[in-house]
JSON list of C-alpha atoms in Angstrom, two decimals:
[
{"chain": "A", "resi": 1, "resn": "ILE", "atom": "CA", "xyz": [-2.21, -1.82, -41.93]},
{"chain": "A", "resi": 2, "resn": "LEU", "atom": "CA", "xyz": [-5.23, 0.17, -40.56]},
{"chain": "A", "resi": 3, "resn": "LYS", "atom": "CA", "xyz": [-3.77, 3.61, -41.40]},
{"chain": "A", "resi": 4, "resn": "SER", "atom": "CA", "xyz": [-3.02, 2.63, -44.93]},
{"chain": "A", "resi": 5, "resn": "HIS", "atom": "CA", "xyz": [-6.39, 1.06, -45.42]},
{"chain": "A", "resi": 6, "resn": "HIS", "atom": "CA", "xyz": [-8.00, 4.36, -43.95]},
{"chain": "A", "resi": 7, "resn": "GLN", "atom": "CA", "xyz": [-6.03, 6.47, -46.66]},
{"chain": "A", "resi": 8, "resn": "ASN", "atom": "CA", "xyz": [-7.03, 4.09, -49.50]},
{"chain": "A", "resi": 9, "resn": "TYR", "atom": "CA", "xyz": [-10.73, 4.33, -48.45]},
{"chain": "A", "resi": 10, "resn": "TYR", "atom": "CA", "xyz": [-10.78, 8.11, -48.99]},
{"chain": "A", "resi": 11, "resn": "LYS", "atom": "CA", "xyz": [-9.13, 7.96, -52.21]},
{"chain": "A", "resi": 12, "resn": "TRP", "atom": "CA", "xyz": [-12.15, 6.30, -54.04]},
{"chain": "A", "resi": 13, "resn": "GLN", "atom": "CA", "xyz": [-14.61, 8.23, -52.15]},
{"chain": "A", "resi": 14, "resn": "GLU", "atom": "CA", "xyz": [-16.40, 11.39, -53.53]},
{"chain": "A", "resi": 15, "resn": "PRO", "atom": "CA", "xyz": [-14.03, 14.59, -53.37]},
{"chain": "A", "resi": 16, "resn": "TRP", "atom": "CA", "xyz": [-16.15, 16.39, -51.18]},
{"chain": "A", "resi": 17, "resn": "ARG", "atom": "CA", "xyz": [-16.06, 13.70, -48.41]},
{"chain": "A", "resi": 18, "resn": "LEU", "atom": "CA", "xyz": [-12.48, 14.38, -46.79]},
{"chain": "A", "resi": 19, "resn": "PRO", "atom": "CA", "xyz": [-11.21, 12.93, -43.73]},
{"chain": "A", "resi": 20, "resn": "LEU", "atom": "CA", "xyz": [-11.58, 15.16, -40.70]},
{"chain": "A", "resi": 21, "resn": "GLY", "atom": "CA", "xyz": [-9.12, 17.85, -40.46]},
{"chain": "A", "resi": 22, "resn": "ALA", "atom": "CA", "xyz": [-8.17, 17.54, -44.08]},
{"chain": "A", "resi": 23, "resn": "GLN", "atom": "CA", "xyz": [-7.96, 20.69, -46.18]},
{"chain": "A", "resi": 24, "resn": "ARG", "atom": "CA", "xyz": [-9.41, 21.08, -49.62]},
{"chain": "A", "resi": 25, "resn": "PRO", "atom": "CA", "xyz": [-7.19, 22.76, -52.34]},
{"chain": "A", "resi": 26, "resn": "VAL", "atom": "CA", "xyz": [-7.95, 26.44, -52.76]},
{"chain": "A", "resi": 27, "resn": "SER", "atom": "CA", "xyz": [-8.17, 27.84, -56.27]},
{"chain": "A", "resi": 28, "resn": "PRO", "atom": "CA", "xyz": [-5.88, 31.03, -56.81]},
{"chain": "A", "resi": 29, "resn": "GLU", "atom": "CA", "xyz": [-9.02, 33.05, -57.29]},
{"chain": "A", "resi": 30, "resn": "ARG", "atom": "CA", "xyz": [-10.41, 32.12, -53.84]},
{"chain": "A", "resi": 31, "resn": "LEU", "atom": "CA", "xyz": [-7.09, 32.46, -52.34]},
{"chain": "A", "resi": 32, "resn": "GLY", "atom": "CA", "xyz": [-6.74, 35.92, -53.62]},
{"chain": "A", "resi": 33, "resn": "THR", "atom": "CA", "xyz": [-10.21, 36.89, -52.45]},
{"chain": "A", "resi": 34, "resn": "ARG", "atom": "CA", "xyz": [-9.42, 35.61, -49.03]},
{"chain": "A", "resi": 35, "resn": "LEU", "atom": "CA", "xyz": [-6.22, 37.54, -49.01]},
{"chain": "A", "resi": 36, "resn": "GLN", "atom": "CA", "xyz": [-8.00, 40.62, -49.93]},
{"chain": "A", "resi": 37, "resn": "LYS", "atom": "CA", "xyz": [-10.65, 40.13, -47.29]},
{"chain": "A", "resi": 38, "resn": "ARG", "atom": "CA", "xyz": [-8.05, 39.73, -44.64]},
{"chain": "A", "resi": 39, "resn": "ALA", "atom": "CA", "xyz": [-6.25, 42.85, -45.85]},
{"chain": "A", "resi": 40, "resn": "VAL", "atom": "CA", "xyz": [-9.30, 44.89, -45.68]},
{"chain": "A", "resi": 41, "resn": "VAL", "atom": "CA", "xyz": [-9.83, 43.41, -42.06]},
{"chain": "A", "resi": 42, "resn": "LEU", "atom": "CA", "xyz": [-6.49, 44.43, -40.72]},
{"chain": "A", "resi": 43, "resn": "ASP", "atom": "CA", "xyz": [-6.80, 47.79, -42.46]},
{"chain": "A", "resi": 44, "resn": "LEU", "atom": "CA", "xyz": [-10.08, 48.47, -40.64]},
{"chain": "A", "resi": 45, "resn": "ARG", "atom": "CA", "xyz": [-8.51, 47.26, -37.38]},
{"chain": "A", "resi": 46, "resn": "ARG", "atom": "CA", "xyz": [-5.61, 49.65, -37.86]},
{"chain": "A", "resi": 47, "resn": "GLU", "atom": "CA", "xyz": [-8.14, 52.47, -38.60]},
{"chain": "A", "resi": 48, "resn": "ARG", "atom": "CA", "xyz": [-10.04, 51.56, -35.50]},
{"chain": "A", "resi": 49, "resn": "ASP", "atom": "CA", "xyz": [-6.98, 51.50, -33.25]},
{"chain": "A", "resi": 50, "resn": "ARG", "atom": "CA", "xyz": [-5.75, 54.78, -34.57]},
{"chain": "A", "resi": 51, "resn": "GLU", "atom": "CA", "xyz": [-9.22, 56.35, -33.78]},
{"chain": "A", "resi": 52, "resn": "ARG", "atom": "CA", "xyz": [-9.33, 54.90, -30.49]},
{"chain": "A", "resi": 53, "resn": "SER", "atom": "CA", "xyz": [-6.02, 56.32, -29.77]},
{"chain": "A", "resi": 54, "resn": "ILE", "atom": "CA", "xyz": [-7.01, 59.98, -30.96]},
{"chain": "A", "resi": 55, "resn": "LEU", "atom": "CA", "xyz": [-10.03, 59.73, -28.75]},
{"chain": "A", "resi": 56, "resn": "GLU", "atom": "CA", "xyz": [-8.09, 58.73, -25.74]},
{"chain": "A", "resi": 57, "resn": "THR", "atom": "CA", "xyz": [-5.70, 61.45, -26.29]},
{"chain": "A", "resi": 58, "resn": "TYR", "atom": "CA", "xyz": [-8.43, 63.97, -26.48]},
{"chain": "A", "resi": 59, "resn": "ALA", "atom": "CA", "xyz": [-10.08, 62.53, -23.46]},
{"chain": "A", "resi": 60, "resn": "SER", "atom": "CA", "xyz": [-6.94, 62.65, -21.49]},
{"chain": "A", "resi": 61, "resn": "ARG", "atom": "CA", "xyz": [-6.55, 66.41, -22.41]},
{"chain": "A", "resi": 62, "resn": "THR", "atom": "CA", "xyz": [-10.40, 67.18, -21.71]},
{"chain": "A", "resi": 63, "resn": "ALA", "atom": "CA", "xyz": [-10.80, 65.44, -18.47]},
{"chain": "A", "resi": 64, "resn": "PRO", "atom": "CA", "xyz": [-8.90, 67.92, -16.38]},
{"chain": "A", "resi": 65, "resn": "GLU", "atom": "CA", "xyz": [-10.76, 70.92, -18.15]},
{"chain": "A", "resi": 66, "resn": "LEU", "atom": "CA", "xyz": [-14.12, 69.27, -17.30]},
{"chain": "A", "resi": 67, "resn": "LEU", "atom": "CA", "xyz": [-13.13, 68.71, -13.73]},
{"chain": "A", "resi": 68, "resn": "GLU", "atom": "CA", "xyz": [-12.20, 72.25, -13.28]},
{"chain": "A", "resi": 69, "resn": "CYS", "atom": "CA", "xyz": [-15.39, 73.42, -14.78]},
{"chain": "A", "resi": 70, "resn": "GLU", "atom": "CA", "xyz": [-17.34, 71.07, -12.51]},
{"chain": "A", "resi": 71, "resn": "ARG", "atom": "CA", "xyz": [-15.46, 72.30, -9.55]},
{"chain": "A", "resi": 72, "resn": "GLY", "atom": "CA", "xyz": [-16.00, 76.14, -10.60]},
{"chain": "A", "resi": 73, "resn": "LEU", "atom": "CA", "xyz": [-19.55, 75.65, -11.36]},
{"chain": "A", "resi": 74, "resn": "GLN", "atom": "CA", "xyz": [-20.20, 73.09, -8.45]},
{"chain": "A", "resi": 75, "resn": "CYS", "atom": "CA", "xyz": [-22.29, 71.16, -11.02]},
{"chain": "A", "resi": 76, "resn": "CYS", "atom": "CA", "xyz": [-21.54, 67.72, -12.36]},
{"chain": "A", "resi": 77, "resn": "VAL", "atom": "CA", "xyz": [-22.98, 66.54, -15.55]},
{"chain": "A", "resi": 78, "resn": "GLU", "atom": "CA", "xyz": [-23.43, 62.53, -16.19]},
{"chain": "A", "resi": 79, "resn": "GLY", "atom": "CA", "xyz": [-25.01, 60.40, -18.80]},
{"chain": "A", "resi": 80, "resn": "ILE", "atom": "CA", "xyz": [-27.14, 57.91, -17.19]},
{"chain": "A", "resi": 81, "resn": "GLU", "atom": "CA", "xyz": [-29.04, 55.22, -19.13]},
{"chain": "A", "resi": 82, "resn": "LYS", "atom": "CA", "xyz": [-29.74, 55.91, -22.80]},
{"chain": "A", "resi": 83, "resn": "ASP", "atom": "CA", "xyz": [-30.68, 59.45, -23.65]},
{"chain": "A", "resi": 84, "resn": "LYS", "atom": "CA", "xyz": [-30.69, 60.67, -19.98]},
{"chain": "A", "resi": 85, "resn": "VAL", "atom": "CA", "xyz": [-28.32, 63.27, -18.55]},
{"chain": "A", "resi": 86, "resn": "LEU", "atom": "CA", "xyz": [-28.06, 63.60, -14.63]},
{"chain": "A", "resi": 87, "resn": "LEU", "atom": "CA", "xyz": [-27.19, 67.20, -13.34]},
{"chain": "A", "resi": 88, "resn": "ARG", "atom": "CA", "xyz": [-26.02, 67.26, -9.77]},
{"chain": "A", "resi": 89, "resn": "PHE", "atom": "CA", "xyz": [-25.38, 70.70, -7.92]},
{"chain": "A", "resi": 90, "resn": "THR", "atom": "CA", "xyz": [-23.68, 71.17, -4.88]},
{"chain": "A", "resi": 91, "resn": "HIS", "atom": "CA", "xyz": [-22.76, 74.37, -2.74]},
{"chain": "A", "resi": 92, "resn": "ILE", "atom": "CA", "xyz": [-26.30, 75.51, -2.97]},
{"chain": "A", "resi": 93, "resn": "ASP", "atom": "CA", "xyz": [-27.33, 75.12, 0.82]},
{"chain": "A", "resi": 94, "resn": "LYS", "atom": "CA", "xyz": [-24.87, 77.29, 2.74]},
{"chain": "A", "resi": 95, "resn": "GLY", "atom": "CA", "xyz": [-25.56, 75.29, 5.82]},
{"chain": "A", "resi": 96, "resn": "ASN", "atom": "CA", "xyz": [-24.59, 71.94, 4.13]},
{"chain": "A", "resi": 97, "resn": "LEU", "atom": "CA", "xyz": [-22.24, 72.50, 1.17]},
{"chain": "A", "resi": 98, "resn": "ASP", "atom": "CA", "xyz": [-22.27, 68.89, 0.21]},
{"chain": "A", "resi": 99, "resn": "ARG", "atom": "CA", "xyz": [-25.92, 68.68, 0.09]},
{"chain": "A", "resi": 100, "resn": "GLU", "atom": "CA", "xyz": [-26.87, 67.54, -3.40]},
{"chain": "A", "resi": 101, "resn": "PHE", "atom": "CA", "xyz": [-29.53, 68.80, -5.64]},
{"chain": "A", "resi": 102, "resn": "SER", "atom": "CA", "xyz": [-30.28, 66.89, -8.81]},
{"chain": "A", "resi": 103, "resn": "VAL", "atom": "CA", "xyz": [-32.37, 66.88, -11.82]},
{"chain": "A", "resi": 104, "resn": "VAL", "atom": "CA", "xyz": [-32.58, 63.97, -14.62]},
{"chain": "A", "resi": 105, "resn": "ILE", "atom": "CA", "xyz": [-33.35, 65.30, -18.37]},
{"chain": "A", "resi": 106, "resn": "ASP", "atom": "CA", "xyz": [-34.63, 62.94, -20.85]},
{"chain": "A", "resi": 107, "resn": "VAL", "atom": "CA", "xyz": [-33.33, 63.92, -24.24]},
{"chain": "A", "resi": 108, "resn": "SER", "atom": "CA", "xyz": [-34.78, 60.84, -26.10]},
{"chain": "A", "resi": 109, "resn": "SER", "atom": "CA", "xyz": [-37.14, 62.94, -28.19]},
{"chain": "A", "resi": 110, "resn": "SER", "atom": "CA", "xyz": [-37.30, 66.57, -29.44]},
{"chain": "A", "resi": 111, "resn": "VAL", "atom": "CA", "xyz": [-39.48, 67.48, -26.43]},
{"chain": "A", "resi": 112, "resn": "TYR", "atom": "CA", "xyz": [-37.35, 67.16, -23.36]},
{"chain": "A", "resi": 113, "resn": "LYS", "atom": "CA", "xyz": [-38.83, 65.60, -20.11]},
{"chain": "A", "resi": 114, "resn": "VAL", "atom": "CA", "xyz": [-37.73, 65.55, -16.56]},
{"chain": "A", "resi": 115, "resn": "PRO", "atom": "CA", "xyz": [-38.53, 62.16, -15.01]},
{"chain": "A", "resi": 116, "resn": "THR", "atom": "CA", "xyz": [-36.99, 63.03, -11.55]},
{"chain": "A", "resi": 117, "resn": "THR", "atom": "CA", "xyz": [-35.74, 66.00, -9.36]},
{"chain": "A", "resi": 118, "resn": "SER", "atom": "CA", "xyz": [-34.36, 65.91, -6.14]},
{"chain": "A", "resi": 119, "resn": "PRO", "atom": "CA", "xyz": [-35.92, 67.69, -4.08]},
{"chain": "A", "resi": 120, "resn": "ALA", "atom": "CA", "xyz": [-39.06, 68.23, -6.09]},
{"chain": "A", "resi": 121, "resn": "LEU", "atom": "CA", "xyz": [-39.22, 71.56, -7.83]},
{"chain": "A", "resi": 122, "resn": "PRO", "atom": "CA", "xyz": [-42.53, 73.24, -7.69]},
{"chain": "A", "resi": 123, "resn": "THR", "atom": "CA", "xyz": [-41.46, 75.53, -10.68]},
{"chain": "A", "resi": 124, "resn": "LEU", "atom": "CA", "xyz": [-40.39, 72.65, -12.80]},
{"chain": "A", "resi": 125, "resn": "PRO", "atom": "CA", "xyz": [-43.13, 72.72, -15.46]},
{"chain": "A", "resi": 126, "resn": "ILE", "atom": "CA", "xyz": [-42.40, 76.33, -16.22]},
{"chain": "A", "resi": 127, "resn": "LEU", "atom": "CA", "xyz": [-38.65, 75.57, -16.58]},
{"chain": "A", "resi": 128, "resn": "LEU", "atom": "CA", "xyz": [-39.32, 72.67, -18.60]},
{"chain": "A", "resi": 129, "resn": "ASP", "atom": "CA", "xyz": [-41.69, 74.61, -21.08]},
{"chain": "A", "resi": 130, "resn": "GLU", "atom": "CA", "xyz": [-38.94, 77.20, -21.31]},
{"chain": "A", "resi": 131, "resn": "LEU", "atom": "CA", "xyz": [-36.34, 74.72, -22.04]},
{"chain": "A", "resi": 132, "resn": "ASN", "atom": "CA", "xyz": [-38.55, 73.29, -24.82]},
{"chain": "A", "resi": 133, "resn": "LYS", "atom": "CA", "xyz": [-39.26, 76.64, -26.41]},
{"chain": "A", "resi": 134, "resn": "SER", "atom": "CA", "xyz": [-35.76, 78.22, -26.22]},
{"chain": "A", "resi": 135, "resn": "ARG", "atom": "CA", "xyz": [-33.57, 75.11, -26.70]},
{"chain": "A", "resi": 136, "resn": "ASP", "atom": "CA", "xyz": [-31.04, 76.73, -24.48]},
{"chain": "A", "resi": 137, "resn": "VAL", "atom": "CA", "xyz": [-29.80, 74.00, -22.33]},
{"chain": "A", "resi": 138, "resn": "TYR", "atom": "CA", "xyz": [-26.85, 76.16, -20.72]},
{"chain": "A", "resi": 139, "resn": "ALA", "atom": "CA", "xyz": [-29.50, 78.83, -19.72]},
{"chain": "A", "resi": 140, "resn": "SER", "atom": "CA", "xyz": [-31.79, 76.03, -18.42]},
{"chain": "A", "resi": 141, "resn": "ILE", "atom": "CA", "xyz": [-29.12, 74.63, -16.27]},
{"chain": "A", "resi": 142, "resn": "LYS", "atom": "CA", "xyz": [-28.52, 78.08, -14.83]},
{"chain": "A", "resi": 143, "resn": "GLN", "atom": "CA", "xyz": [-32.39, 78.44, -14.05]},
{"chain": "A", "resi": 144, "resn": "VAL", "atom": "CA", "xyz": [-32.62, 74.96, -12.44]},
{"chain": "A", "resi": 145, "resn": "ARG", "atom": "CA", "xyz": [-29.67, 75.93, -10.03]},
{"chain": "A", "resi": 146, "resn": "GLN", "atom": "CA", "xyz": [-31.56, 79.33, -9.24]},
{"chain": "A", "resi": 147, "resn": "ALA", "atom": "CA", "xyz": [-34.69, 77.40, -8.58]},
{"chain": "A", "resi": 148, "resn": "PHE", "atom": "CA", "xyz": [-32.85, 75.03, -6.02]},
{"chain": "A", "resi": 149, "resn": "GLU", "atom": "CA", "xyz": [-31.43, 78.26, -4.58]},
{"chain": "A", "resi": 150, "resn": "HIS", "atom": "CA", "xyz": [-34.86, 79.60, -4.09]},
{"chain": "A", "resi": 151, "resn": "LEU", "atom": "CA", "xyz": [-36.06, 76.30, -2.51]},
{"chain": "A", "resi": 152, "resn": "VAL", "atom": "CA", "xyz": [-33.31, 76.55, 0.22]},
{"chain": "A", "resi": 153, "resn": "MET", "atom": "CA", "xyz": [-34.08, 80.09, 0.82]},
{"chain": "A", "resi": 154, "resn": "GLN", "atom": "CA", "xyz": [-37.56, 79.06, 1.55]},
{"chain": "A", "resi": 155, "resn": "GLY", "atom": "CA", "xyz": [-36.35, 76.66, 4.09]},
{"chain": "A", "resi": 156, "resn": "ARG", "atom": "CA", "xyz": [-36.94, 73.43, 2.20]}
]
């Protein structure tokens, strides 16, 4: 009795007042729009998955090349934080080949900055000015390594 009374109660109510869990009828236009949106979402997901697959394939091929370059150069390049690059060098100190020398380059603006080096480089301002003038990152990495080598030769 309670169930039939409940159903009859909603029959005379306003059409926008539906019992909890009831669904309103959907017009064919709205249904078409919903289906189109779902199709677009599915297409975008497929495209994202395809691009992710391409990137993973590329990364799997370049990772061994990067490791080989790092081994050959005894230099590791890492992204740290946003817009900061860490360069770590080894095999500079002949007495301790595992000793690390590092420099962090802030590339967040058109003028590069170096917030930290380890150990401190006395020639850093000159090297940084040269980098900002030439914009030649590769030459700058080479010059930083040479500056660290010079430090070791001075006994620091």
